[in-house]
Amino acid sequence: MDLRRYQYEILGNRFLVLEGSRGCPYPCTYCTRVIQGKKLRPKTPEQLGREVEAAVRQFAARNIYFIDLEFTAAAELVRGLCEYLLARAISVRWCCQTRVDQVDEPLLALMRRAAAG
Ligand code: SF4
């Protein structure tokens, strides 16, 4: 895969999409979540961390979008992923979707450190 051909206006070039979990337990009636269902099915931090690591080390990815419906619904996955990236000095910028009631300052600070690129 030649990531020079992929970009996202918000993040930049050498961009790809990964997914940490499927499903969302929240009840928003307007949402397309019905496609994935209510049951949250997260990967482990190690699974997702290895995917990010491969994207960075093998494909020179610089920017990643986690396309999960609600990334921090799987808070343990997100914390574990951040710790995985920081422990291995994996430098990549990333973003996600979340709910304002599903983050707090410590989690946001950890995510910011791990997404500094
Ligand atoms: S929190 Fe987001 S993904 Fe979950 S049901 Fe509501 S709008 Fe959909």
Coordinates of C-alpha atoms and ligand atoms in Angstrom, one line a residue:
M1 CA 0.0 0.0 0.0
D2 CA 1.4 3.4 -1.0
L3 CA 0.3 5.8 1.7
R4 CA 1.6 8.7 -0.3
R5 CA -1.6 8.4 -2.2
Y6 CA -3.9 8.9 0.9
Q7 CA -4.6 12.0 2.9
Y8 CA -7.2 13.5 5.2
E9 CA -7.7 17.2 5.2
I10 CA -7.9 17.4 9.0
L11 CA -4.7 15.4 9.7
G12 CA -2.5 15.4 6.6
N13 CA -0.9 12.9 4.3
R14 CA 0.4 9.3 4.7
F15 CA -3.0 8.6 6.2
L16 CA -5.0 5.4 6.9
V17 CA -8.0 4.2 8.8
L18 CA -8.0 1.7 11.6
E19 CA -10.7 0.4 13.9
G20 CA -10.5 -0.5 17.6
S21 CA -14.0 -1.7 18.3
R22 CA -17.4 -2.2 16.8
G23 CA -20.8 -1.4 18.3
C24 CA -21.9 1.4 20.7
P25 CA -24.0 1.0 23.8
Y26 CA -25.7 4.4 23.7
P27 CA -29.3 5.0 22.6
C28 CA -29.2 7.9 20.1
T29 CA -32.1 7.4 17.8
Y30 CA -30.7 9.3 14.9
C31 CA -27.6 7.1 14.7
T32 CA -26.5 4.6 12.1
R33 CA -25.2 2.4 14.9
V34 CA -27.9 -0.1 14.1
I35 CA -25.5 -1.4 11.5
Q36 CA -23.0 -2.5 14.2
G37 CA -25.4 -3.1 17.1
K38 CA -25.3 -2.1 20.8
K39 CA -22.8 -4.6 22.0
L40 CA -19.3 -3.1 22.2
R41 CA -16.7 -5.5 20.8
P42 CA -13.2 -4.0 21.4
K43 CA -9.9 -5.4 20.3
T44 CA -7.2 -5.7 23.0
P45 CA -4.8 -2.8 23.4
E46 CA -2.0 -5.1 22.2
Q47 CA -4.0 -6.1 19.0
L48 CA -4.7 -2.5 18.1
G49 CA -1.2 -1.3 19.2
R50 CA 0.4 -3.9 16.9
E51 CA -1.7 -2.6 14.0
V52 CA -0.6 0.9 14.6
E53 CA 3.0 -0.1 15.0
A54 CA 2.9 -2.0 11.7
A55 CA 1.2 1.0 10.0
V56 CA 4.0 3.3 11.2
R57 CA 7.0 1.0 10.9
Q58 CA 6.2 -0.9 7.7
F59 CA 4.1 1.7 5.8
A60 CA 5.4 4.9 7.3
A61 CA 2.0 6.1 8.3
R62 CA 1.9 9.6 9.8
N63 CA -1.8 10.0 10.4
I64 CA -4.5 7.6 11.6
Y65 CA -8.2 7.9 12.0
F66 CA -9.8 5.4 14.4
I67 CA -13.1 5.0 12.7
D68 CA -14.9 3.5 15.8
L69 CA -18.4 4.8 16.4
E70 CA -17.4 5.9 19.8
F71 CA -13.7 5.3 20.5
T72 CA -13.6 6.0 24.2
A73 CA -16.6 3.7 25.0
A74 CA -13.8 1.2 25.2
A75 CA -11.9 3.3 27.7
E76 CA -9.5 0.4 28.7
L77 CA -8.6 -0.1 25.1
V78 CA -7.9 3.6 24.6
R79 CA -5.8 3.8 27.8
G80 CA -3.9 0.6 26.9
L81 CA -3.3 1.8 23.4
C82 CA -1.9 5.1 24.5
E83 CA 0.4 3.3 27.0
Y84 CA 1.5 0.9 24.2
L85 CA 2.3 3.8 21.8
L86 CA 4.2 5.8 24.5
A87 CA 6.1 2.8 25.8
R88 CA 7.4 2.1 22.3
A89 CA 7.9 5.7 21.2
I90 CA 5.6 5.1 18.3
S91 CA 5.2 8.6 16.8
V92 CA 2.0 9.1 14.9
R93 CA -0.9 11.6 14.9
W94 CA -4.4 10.2 15.3
C95 CA -7.9 11.3 15.9
C96 CA -11.2 9.6 16.8
Q97 CA -14.9 10.3 17.5
T98 CA -16.2 10.3 21.1
R99 CA -18.8 11.6 23.4
V100 CA -18.1 14.5 25.7
D101 CA -19.4 12.5 28.6
Q102 CA -17.0 9.7 27.9
V103 CA -13.8 11.6 28.4
D104 CA -12.2 13.3 31.4
E105 CA -9.1 15.4 31.7
P106 CA -6.7 12.6 32.6
L107 CA -7.9 10.5 29.7
L108 CA -7.7 13.5 27.3
A109 CA -4.2 14.3 28.5
L110 CA -3.0 10.8 27.9
M111 CA -4.6 10.7 24.5
R112 CA -3.0 14.0 23.6
R113 CA 0.5 12.7 24.7
A114 CA 0.0 9.5 22.7
A115 CA -1.2 11.3 19.6
A116 CA 1.4 14.0 19.4
G117 CA 3.0 12.5 16.4
Ligands
SF4_1 S1 -22.9 7.8 21.0 FE1 -22.5 8.2 18.9 S2 -22.2 6.1 17.9 FE2 -23.2 5.8 19.9 S3 -25.4 5.7 19.4 FE3 -24.9 7.9 19.9 S4 -24.4 8.9 18.0 FE4 -24.4 6.7 17.7

